[in-house]
XYZ file of C-alpha atoms in Angstrom:
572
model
C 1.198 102.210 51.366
C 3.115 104.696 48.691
C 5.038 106.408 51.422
C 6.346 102.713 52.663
C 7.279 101.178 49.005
C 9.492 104.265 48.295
C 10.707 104.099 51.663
C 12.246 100.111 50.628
C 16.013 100.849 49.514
C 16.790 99.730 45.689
C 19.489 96.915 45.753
C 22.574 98.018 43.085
C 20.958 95.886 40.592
C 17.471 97.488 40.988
C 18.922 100.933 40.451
C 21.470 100.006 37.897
C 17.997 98.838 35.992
C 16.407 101.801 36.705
C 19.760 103.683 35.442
C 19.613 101.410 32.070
C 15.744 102.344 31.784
C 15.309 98.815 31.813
C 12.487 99.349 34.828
C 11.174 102.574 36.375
C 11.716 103.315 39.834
C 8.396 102.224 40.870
C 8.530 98.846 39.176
C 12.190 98.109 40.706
C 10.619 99.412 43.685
C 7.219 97.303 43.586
C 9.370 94.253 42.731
C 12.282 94.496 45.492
C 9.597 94.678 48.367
C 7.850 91.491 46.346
C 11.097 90.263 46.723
C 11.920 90.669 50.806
C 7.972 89.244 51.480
C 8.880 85.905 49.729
C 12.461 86.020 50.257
C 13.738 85.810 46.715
C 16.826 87.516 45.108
C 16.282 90.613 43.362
C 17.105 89.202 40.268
C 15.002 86.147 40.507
C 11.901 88.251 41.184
C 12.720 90.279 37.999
C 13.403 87.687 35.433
C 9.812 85.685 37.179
C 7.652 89.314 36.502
C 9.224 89.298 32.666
C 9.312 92.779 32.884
C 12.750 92.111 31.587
C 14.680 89.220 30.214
C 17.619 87.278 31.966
C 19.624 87.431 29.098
C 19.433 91.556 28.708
C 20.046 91.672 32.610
C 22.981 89.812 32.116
C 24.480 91.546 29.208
C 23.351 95.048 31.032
C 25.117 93.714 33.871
C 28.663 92.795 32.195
C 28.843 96.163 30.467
C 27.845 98.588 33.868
C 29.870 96.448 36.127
C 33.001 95.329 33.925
C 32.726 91.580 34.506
C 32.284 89.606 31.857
C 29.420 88.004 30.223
C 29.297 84.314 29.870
C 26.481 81.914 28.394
C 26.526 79.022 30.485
C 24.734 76.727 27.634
C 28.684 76.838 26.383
C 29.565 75.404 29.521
C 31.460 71.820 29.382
C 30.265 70.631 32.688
C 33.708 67.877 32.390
C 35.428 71.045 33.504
C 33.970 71.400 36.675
C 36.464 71.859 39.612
C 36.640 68.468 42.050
C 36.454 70.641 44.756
C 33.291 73.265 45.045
C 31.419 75.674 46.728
C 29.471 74.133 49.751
C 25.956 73.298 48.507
C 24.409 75.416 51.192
C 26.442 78.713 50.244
C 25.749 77.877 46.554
C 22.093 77.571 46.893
C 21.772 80.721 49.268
C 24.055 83.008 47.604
C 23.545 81.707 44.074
C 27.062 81.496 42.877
C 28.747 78.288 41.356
C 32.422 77.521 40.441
C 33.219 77.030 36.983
C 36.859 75.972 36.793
C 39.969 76.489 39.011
C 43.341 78.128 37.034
C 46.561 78.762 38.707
C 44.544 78.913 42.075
C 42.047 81.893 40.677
C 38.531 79.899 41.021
C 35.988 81.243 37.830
C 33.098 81.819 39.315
C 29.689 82.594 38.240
C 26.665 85.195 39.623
C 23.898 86.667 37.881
C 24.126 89.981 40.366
C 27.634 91.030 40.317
C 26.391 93.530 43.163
C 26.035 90.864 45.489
C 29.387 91.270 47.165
C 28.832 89.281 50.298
C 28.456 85.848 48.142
C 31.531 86.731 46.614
C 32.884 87.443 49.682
C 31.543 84.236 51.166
C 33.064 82.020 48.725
C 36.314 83.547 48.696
C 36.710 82.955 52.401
C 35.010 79.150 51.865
C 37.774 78.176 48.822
C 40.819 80.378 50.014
C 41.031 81.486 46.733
C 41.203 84.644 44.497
C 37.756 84.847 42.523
C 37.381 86.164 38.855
C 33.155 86.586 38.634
C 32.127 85.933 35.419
C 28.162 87.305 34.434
C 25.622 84.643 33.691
C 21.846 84.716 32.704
C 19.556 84.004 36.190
C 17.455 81.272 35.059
C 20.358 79.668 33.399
C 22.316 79.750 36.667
C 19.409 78.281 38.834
C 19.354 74.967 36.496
C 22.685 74.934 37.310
C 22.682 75.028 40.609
C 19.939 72.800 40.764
C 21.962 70.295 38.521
C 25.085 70.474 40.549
C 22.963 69.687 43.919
C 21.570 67.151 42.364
C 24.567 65.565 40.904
C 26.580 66.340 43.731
C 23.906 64.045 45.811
C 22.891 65.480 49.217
C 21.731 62.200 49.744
C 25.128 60.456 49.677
C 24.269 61.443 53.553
C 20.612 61.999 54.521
C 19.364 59.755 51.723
C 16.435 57.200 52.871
C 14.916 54.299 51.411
C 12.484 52.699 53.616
C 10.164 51.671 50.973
C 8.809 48.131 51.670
C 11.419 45.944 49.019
C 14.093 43.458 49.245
C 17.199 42.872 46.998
C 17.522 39.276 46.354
C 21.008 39.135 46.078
C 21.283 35.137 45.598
C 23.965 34.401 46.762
C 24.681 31.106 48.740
C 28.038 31.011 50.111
C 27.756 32.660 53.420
C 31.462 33.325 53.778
C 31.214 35.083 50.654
C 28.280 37.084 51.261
C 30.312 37.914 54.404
C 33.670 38.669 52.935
C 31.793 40.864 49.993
C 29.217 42.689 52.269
C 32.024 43.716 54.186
C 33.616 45.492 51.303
C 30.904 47.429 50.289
C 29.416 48.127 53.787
C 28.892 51.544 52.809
C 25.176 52.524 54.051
C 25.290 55.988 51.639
C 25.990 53.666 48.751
C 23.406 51.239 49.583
C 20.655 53.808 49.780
C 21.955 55.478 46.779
C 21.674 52.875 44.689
C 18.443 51.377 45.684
C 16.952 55.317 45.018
C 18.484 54.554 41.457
C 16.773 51.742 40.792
C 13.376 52.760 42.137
C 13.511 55.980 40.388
C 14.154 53.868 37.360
C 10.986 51.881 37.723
C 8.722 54.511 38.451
C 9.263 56.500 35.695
C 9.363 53.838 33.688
C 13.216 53.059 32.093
C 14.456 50.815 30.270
C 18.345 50.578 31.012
C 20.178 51.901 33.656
C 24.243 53.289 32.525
C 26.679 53.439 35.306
C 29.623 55.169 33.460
C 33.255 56.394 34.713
C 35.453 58.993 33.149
C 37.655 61.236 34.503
C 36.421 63.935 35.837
C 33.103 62.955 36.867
C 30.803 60.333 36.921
C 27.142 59.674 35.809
C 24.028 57.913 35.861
C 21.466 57.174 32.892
C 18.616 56.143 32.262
C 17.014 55.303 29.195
C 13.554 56.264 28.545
C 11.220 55.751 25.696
C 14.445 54.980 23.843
C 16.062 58.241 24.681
C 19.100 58.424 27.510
C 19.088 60.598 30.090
C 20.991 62.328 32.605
C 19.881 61.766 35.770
C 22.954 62.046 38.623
C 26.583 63.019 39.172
C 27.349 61.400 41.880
C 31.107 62.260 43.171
C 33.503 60.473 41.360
C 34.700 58.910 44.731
C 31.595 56.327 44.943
C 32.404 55.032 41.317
C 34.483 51.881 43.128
C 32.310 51.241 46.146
C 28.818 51.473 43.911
C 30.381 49.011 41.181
C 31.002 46.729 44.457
C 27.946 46.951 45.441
C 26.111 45.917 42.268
C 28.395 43.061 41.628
C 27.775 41.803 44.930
C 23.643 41.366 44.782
C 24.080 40.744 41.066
C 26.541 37.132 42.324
C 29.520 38.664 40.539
C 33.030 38.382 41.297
C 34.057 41.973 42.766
C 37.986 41.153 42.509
C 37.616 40.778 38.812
C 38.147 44.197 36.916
C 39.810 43.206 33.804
C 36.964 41.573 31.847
C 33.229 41.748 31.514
C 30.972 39.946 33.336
C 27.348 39.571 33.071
C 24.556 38.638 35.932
C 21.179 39.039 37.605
C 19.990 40.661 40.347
C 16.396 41.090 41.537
C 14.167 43.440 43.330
C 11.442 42.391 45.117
C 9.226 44.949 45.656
C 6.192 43.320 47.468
C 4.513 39.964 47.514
C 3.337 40.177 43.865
C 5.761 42.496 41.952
C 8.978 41.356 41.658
C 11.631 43.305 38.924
C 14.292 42.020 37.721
C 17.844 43.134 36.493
C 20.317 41.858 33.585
C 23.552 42.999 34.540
C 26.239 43.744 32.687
C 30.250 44.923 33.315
C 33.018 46.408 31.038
C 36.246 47.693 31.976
C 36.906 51.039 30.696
C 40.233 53.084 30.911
C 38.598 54.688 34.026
C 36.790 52.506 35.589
C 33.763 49.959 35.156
C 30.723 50.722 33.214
C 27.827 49.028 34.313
C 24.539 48.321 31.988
C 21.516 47.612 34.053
C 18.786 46.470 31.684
C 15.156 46.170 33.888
C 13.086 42.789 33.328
C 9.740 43.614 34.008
C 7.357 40.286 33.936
C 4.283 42.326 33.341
C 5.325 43.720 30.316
C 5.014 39.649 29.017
C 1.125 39.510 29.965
C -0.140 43.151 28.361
C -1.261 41.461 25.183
C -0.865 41.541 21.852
C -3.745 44.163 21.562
C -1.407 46.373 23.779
C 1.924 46.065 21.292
C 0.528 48.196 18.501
C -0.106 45.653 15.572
C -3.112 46.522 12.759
C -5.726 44.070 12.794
C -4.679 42.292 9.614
C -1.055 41.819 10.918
C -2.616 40.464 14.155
C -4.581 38.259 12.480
C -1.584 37.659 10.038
C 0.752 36.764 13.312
C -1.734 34.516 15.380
C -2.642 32.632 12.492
C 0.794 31.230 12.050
C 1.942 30.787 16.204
C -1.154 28.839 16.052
C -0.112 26.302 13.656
C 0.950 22.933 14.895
C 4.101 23.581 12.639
C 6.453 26.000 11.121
C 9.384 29.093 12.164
C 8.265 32.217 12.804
C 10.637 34.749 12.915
C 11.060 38.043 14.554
C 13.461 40.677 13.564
C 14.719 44.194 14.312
C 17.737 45.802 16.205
C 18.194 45.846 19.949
C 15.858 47.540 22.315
C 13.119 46.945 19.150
C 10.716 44.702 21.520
C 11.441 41.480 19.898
C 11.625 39.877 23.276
C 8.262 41.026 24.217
C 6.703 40.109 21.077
C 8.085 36.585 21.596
C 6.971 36.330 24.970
C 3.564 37.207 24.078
C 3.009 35.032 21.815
C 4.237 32.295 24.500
C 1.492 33.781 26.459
C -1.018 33.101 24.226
C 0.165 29.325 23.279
C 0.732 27.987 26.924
C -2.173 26.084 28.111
C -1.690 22.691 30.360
C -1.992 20.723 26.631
C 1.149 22.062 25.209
C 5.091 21.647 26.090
C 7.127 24.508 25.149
C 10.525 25.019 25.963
C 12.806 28.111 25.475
C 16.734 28.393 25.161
C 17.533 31.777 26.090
C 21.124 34.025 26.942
C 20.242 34.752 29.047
C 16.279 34.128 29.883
C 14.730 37.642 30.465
C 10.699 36.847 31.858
C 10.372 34.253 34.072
C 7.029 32.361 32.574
C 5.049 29.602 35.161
C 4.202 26.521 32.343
C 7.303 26.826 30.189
C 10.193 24.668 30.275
C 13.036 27.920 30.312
C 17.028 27.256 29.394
C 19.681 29.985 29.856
C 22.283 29.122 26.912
C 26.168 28.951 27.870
C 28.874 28.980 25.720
C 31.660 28.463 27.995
C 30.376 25.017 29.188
C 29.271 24.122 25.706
C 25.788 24.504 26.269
C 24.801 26.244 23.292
C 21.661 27.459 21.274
C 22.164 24.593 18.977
C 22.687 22.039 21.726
C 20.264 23.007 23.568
C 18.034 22.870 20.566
C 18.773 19.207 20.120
C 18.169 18.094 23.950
C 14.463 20.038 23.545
C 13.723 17.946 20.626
C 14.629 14.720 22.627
C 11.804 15.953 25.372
C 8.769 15.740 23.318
C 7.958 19.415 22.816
C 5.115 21.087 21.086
C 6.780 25.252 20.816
C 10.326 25.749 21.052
C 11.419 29.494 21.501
C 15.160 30.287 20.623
C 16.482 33.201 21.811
C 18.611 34.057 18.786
C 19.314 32.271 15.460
C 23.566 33.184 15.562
C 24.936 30.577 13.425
C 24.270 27.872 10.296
C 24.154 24.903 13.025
C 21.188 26.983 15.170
C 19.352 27.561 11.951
C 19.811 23.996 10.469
C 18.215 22.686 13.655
C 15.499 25.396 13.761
C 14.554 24.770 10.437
C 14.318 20.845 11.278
C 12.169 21.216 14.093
C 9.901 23.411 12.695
C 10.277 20.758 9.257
C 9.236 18.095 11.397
C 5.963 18.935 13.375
C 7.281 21.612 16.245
C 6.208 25.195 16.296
C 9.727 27.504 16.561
C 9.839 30.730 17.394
C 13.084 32.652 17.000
C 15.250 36.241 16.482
C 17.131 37.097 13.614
C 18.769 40.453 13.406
C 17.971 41.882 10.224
C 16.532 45.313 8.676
C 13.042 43.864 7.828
C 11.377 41.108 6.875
C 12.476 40.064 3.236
C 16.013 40.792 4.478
C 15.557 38.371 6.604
C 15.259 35.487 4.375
C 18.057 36.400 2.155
C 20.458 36.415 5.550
C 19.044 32.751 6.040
C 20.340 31.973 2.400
C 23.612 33.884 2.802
C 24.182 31.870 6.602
C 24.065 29.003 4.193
C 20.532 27.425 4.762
C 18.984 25.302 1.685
C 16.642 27.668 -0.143
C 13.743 25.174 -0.323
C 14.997 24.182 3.399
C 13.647 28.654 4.170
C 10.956 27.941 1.797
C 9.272 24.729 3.218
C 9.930 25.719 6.774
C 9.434 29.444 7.429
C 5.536 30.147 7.753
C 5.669 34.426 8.543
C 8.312 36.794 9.867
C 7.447 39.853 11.374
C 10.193 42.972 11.547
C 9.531 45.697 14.213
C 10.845 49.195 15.483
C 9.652 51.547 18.599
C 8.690 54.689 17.899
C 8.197 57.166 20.969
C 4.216 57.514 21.399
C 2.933 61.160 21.670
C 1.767 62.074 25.089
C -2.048 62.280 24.962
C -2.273 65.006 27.097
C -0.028 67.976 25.393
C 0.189 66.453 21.703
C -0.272 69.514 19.309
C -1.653 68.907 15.837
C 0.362 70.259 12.853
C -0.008 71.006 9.690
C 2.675 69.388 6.548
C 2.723 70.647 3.230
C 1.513 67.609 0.927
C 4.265 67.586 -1.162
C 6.427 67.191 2.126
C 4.642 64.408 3.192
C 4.839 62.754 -0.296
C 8.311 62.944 -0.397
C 8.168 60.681 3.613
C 6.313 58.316 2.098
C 2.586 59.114 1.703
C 0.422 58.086 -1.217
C -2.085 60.265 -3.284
C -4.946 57.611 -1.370
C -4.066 58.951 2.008
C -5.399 62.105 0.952
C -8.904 60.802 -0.009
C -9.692 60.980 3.844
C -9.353 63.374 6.224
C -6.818 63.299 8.676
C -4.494 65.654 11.443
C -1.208 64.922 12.338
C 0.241 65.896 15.476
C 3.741 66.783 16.845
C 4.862 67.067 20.362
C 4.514 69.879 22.125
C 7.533 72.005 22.966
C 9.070 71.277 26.278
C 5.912 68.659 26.908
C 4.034 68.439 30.298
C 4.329 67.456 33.670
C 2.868 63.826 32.362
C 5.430 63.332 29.722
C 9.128 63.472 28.461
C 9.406 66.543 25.877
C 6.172 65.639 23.936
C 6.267 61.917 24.475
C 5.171 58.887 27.021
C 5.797 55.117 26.318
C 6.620 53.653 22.784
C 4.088 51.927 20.395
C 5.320 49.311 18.034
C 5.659 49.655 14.063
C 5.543 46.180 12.435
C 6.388 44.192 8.815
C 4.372 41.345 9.066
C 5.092 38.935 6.006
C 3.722 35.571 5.603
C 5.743 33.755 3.542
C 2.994 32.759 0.564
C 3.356 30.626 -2.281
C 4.073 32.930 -4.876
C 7.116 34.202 -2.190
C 8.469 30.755 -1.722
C 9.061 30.396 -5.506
C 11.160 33.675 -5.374
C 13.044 32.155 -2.462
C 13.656 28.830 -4.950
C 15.091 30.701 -7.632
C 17.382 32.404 -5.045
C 15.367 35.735 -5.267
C 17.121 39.232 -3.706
C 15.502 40.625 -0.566
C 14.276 43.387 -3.437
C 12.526 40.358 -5.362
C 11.141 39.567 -2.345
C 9.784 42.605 -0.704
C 8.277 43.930 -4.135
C 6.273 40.306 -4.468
C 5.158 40.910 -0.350
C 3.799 44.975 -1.647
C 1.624 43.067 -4.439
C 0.032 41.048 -1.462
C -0.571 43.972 0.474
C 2.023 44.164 3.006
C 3.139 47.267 4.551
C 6.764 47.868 5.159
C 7.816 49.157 8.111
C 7.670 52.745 6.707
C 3.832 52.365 5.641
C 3.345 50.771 8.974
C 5.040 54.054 10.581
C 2.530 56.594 8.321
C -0.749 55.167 9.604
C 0.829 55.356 13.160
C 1.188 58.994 12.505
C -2.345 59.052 10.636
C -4.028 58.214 13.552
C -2.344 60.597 15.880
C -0.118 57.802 17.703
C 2.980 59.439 16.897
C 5.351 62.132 15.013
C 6.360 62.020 10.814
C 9.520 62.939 12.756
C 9.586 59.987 14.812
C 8.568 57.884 11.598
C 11.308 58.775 10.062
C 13.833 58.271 12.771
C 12.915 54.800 12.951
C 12.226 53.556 9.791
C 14.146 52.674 6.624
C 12.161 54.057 3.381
């Protein structure tokens, strides 16, 4: 066995090592034949043993060789060349092009003594190369990125799972004339992998974004967006096409936004669907795919994170005969969901509830569902007033926009109808002073209004890697803590670096942080004397509501999520 390992010949980089006294002759050796059984570079096989780092090859490398050294974490990936090495000769050779100058293609290898790739590539671009050193692991995300991005599957790409686009459109002889512009099988599969992907990992929005150079695809998850493709540039017209075609947009129209719907059925009893939206950008359109998910309306309310005096707080009032309850936060905050679960709960064959909604989002069987629109005149407000002419029990509006909306929500609810409505304000006694400052009667807010609830996401810390950390007291003071919070024992946890294979860098899913303020007595007085949202939210801490920074501790108390997180998310 000894006579055969020395009898392997040492690549340049394995003796250059052994040169450097980076690895003796016997480790260089041991590794190179590890190497030629699994068919691995050199290099690779060095940097996997850790007998020694990527980074000191590199540097070793630049100085024995004379090419220079460059960290590709500096690399602007805009700067990309539109025309690269073949994926094939990339991936075998591991060599990628970093930017083309005066017809001398940059390129960059992580064994400069690998002259047949440079060779390769040279006779692949016609060009004169200038090799540039870069770090081995670094260069295989790379290549792995640029595959990706690149998509191999613009070509052998298959869908054949078992779904269906509803596309709705009705006029055959433009379905005809539209399929035939966008009768681009690649782009079809390509996009339906998109949207898949996007479900069964779980995202929220899909971003379909044009600049110059390049073009890419994200997805946000947990609240976070996410690089997920670089298609080539060349699809960004024909895959724009193609979603305003099953979303019943007009493809000739590129000067304006446009929003629509498209749907995905993906078997008898799961159907997803899509809010679309378009903007024209100096390079193209971007496209906003935000996924509908009807399921996420029947989890219940035990599922959206509330404490059990808030939940009490919150069904107490929806299940009043009377009275506005009102649900604030920014976008992407879950006030939709929140809404829609408390329609859950209150339809029943007894009750008739009707929503006006731009557009609706969750399709609900029972409830009597408008999509608002402005440009014929069909407004929140006038909707408002036809649902009051149809003898209903709970009316949802989507959004409270304007002093007309409001007066009318206030009415209803004034006059023996349940309302539920949005309001987009920083928490819950902010929200009462906006009412007052839209120009609603204070004793109009005070009579009416019966609880409003404020709410942020905060990403939830994946159960399976979540590491528990330890925080100076004084630290966790200064976040918001109070000296009773350290009568009990209690470990916080963090997310682990990098995360798992189960989660996204520490995290999986969001859990909700909520205000949830009924509006008492003694707060309806403060709201008659024209009381500041200060007033107001020091008279709700007296009656023991948290705000949405308390509500964010005791998520982090009981191991839910990060202080970091907490903080991101919340206002102190």
């Amino acid at each position: 066995m000894a006579a055969t390992a020395t009898s392997i010949k040492l690549s340049g980089l394995a003796r250059m090592l052994v040169q450097e006294n980076l690895l003796t002759e016997a480790e260089a050796t041991t590794i190179q034949s590890q190497a030629n059984s699994v068919k691995s570079p050199f290099i690779t096989q060095v940097v996997n043993s850790r007998k020694v780092s990527a980074e000191k090859i590199a540097e070793t490398s630049s100085g024995s060789f004379g090419f220079p050294y460059f960290n590709l974490d500096a690399f602007n990936p805009d700067y990309l060349p539109p025309k690269s090495i073949d994926l094939k000769l990339m991936q075998s050779n591991r060599v990628i092009a970093l930017q083309n100058h005066n017809n001398i293609l940059f390129v960059a290898i992580s064994d400069p003594t690998n002259l047949h790739a440079l060779d390769s590539v040279q006779f692949q671009m016609g060009m004169t190369l200038s090799p540039v050193v870069v770090e081995d692991d670094k260069l295989g995300k790379w290549i792995d990125k640029i595959v990706e991005s690149k998509d191999t599957s613009m070509t052998s790409l298959d869908t054949d799972g078992d779904f269906d686009l509803d596309m709705g459109i009705g006029d055959d002889e433009k379905e005809a004339e539209a399929t035939q512009e966008v009768d681009d099988a690649p782009v079809v599969k390509f996009l339906n992998k998109m949207l898949l992907d996007a479900i069964n990992i779980g995202a929220s929005d899909l971003h379909f974004e044009p600049y110059e150079k390049f073009y890419r695809i994200r997805y946000r998850v947990d609240g976070i967006l996410k690089e997920v493709a670089q298609p080539p540039l060349a699809i960004k017209d024909k895959l724009a096409s193609r979603i305003k075609v099953i979303s019943n947009l007009d493809i000739s129209e590129k000067r304006i936004p446009q929003d629509g719907r498209m749907k995905l059925v993906l078997s008898k009893t799961r159907t997803i669907d899509f809010r679309v939206s378009t903007l024209p950008l100096i390079h193209g359109e971007k496209i906003v795919m935000r996924i509908l998910d009807p399921t996420s309306a029947t989890l219940g309310i035990e599922a959206l994170g509330y404490e059990p005096e808030q939940k009490d707080a919150l069904l107490f009032a929806v299940s009043r005969p009377y009275g506005l309850v009102l649900v604030t936060g920014p976008t992407g905050s879950g006030k939709t969901v929140s809404l829609y679960t408390c329609l859950n709960i209150l339809n029943n064959p007894g009750v008739n509830i009707a929503t006006a909604e731009d557009p609706c989002e969750i399709p609900l069987a029972g409830i009597n569902q408008v999509n608002v629109n402005d440009k014929q005149g069909l407004t929140f407000a006038v909707a408002l007033k036809s649902f009051l002419r149809q003898d209903p029990d709970i009316i949802m509006i989507g959004e409270i926009r304007d002093l007309e909306t409001a007066d009318m929500a206030i009415k209803a609810a004034s006059t023996g109808h349940m309302v539920l409505s949005t309001l987009h304000t920083n928490d819950a006694p902010a929200t009462l002073t906006r009412l007052m400052n839209m120009g609603v009667a204070p004793f109009n807010i005070a009579s009416a209004v019966s609880l409003i609830t404020a709410q942020r996401l905060a990403r939830r810390l994946c159960k399976n890697c979540k590491v528990p950390i330890d925080v100076p007291k004084e630290a966790l003071l200064e976040v918001g803590f109070i000296e009773e919070d350290f009568k009990e024992k209690f470990q916080l946890y963090g997310p682990k670096e990098g995360g798992c294979e189960m989660c996204n860098e520490g995290y999986k899913g969001r859990v909700g942080i909520y205000q949830v303020m009924p509006v008492t007595d003694a707060i309806s007085r403060i709201i008659m004397k024209h009381g500041t949202a200060h007033d107001i939210a020091d008279q709700a801490k007296l009656e023991g509501v948290n705000d949405l920074r308390r509500s964010g501790i005791l998520k982090a108390k009981q191991g839910l999520t990060s202080i970091a997180e907490v903080e991101a998310c919340t206002n102190e």
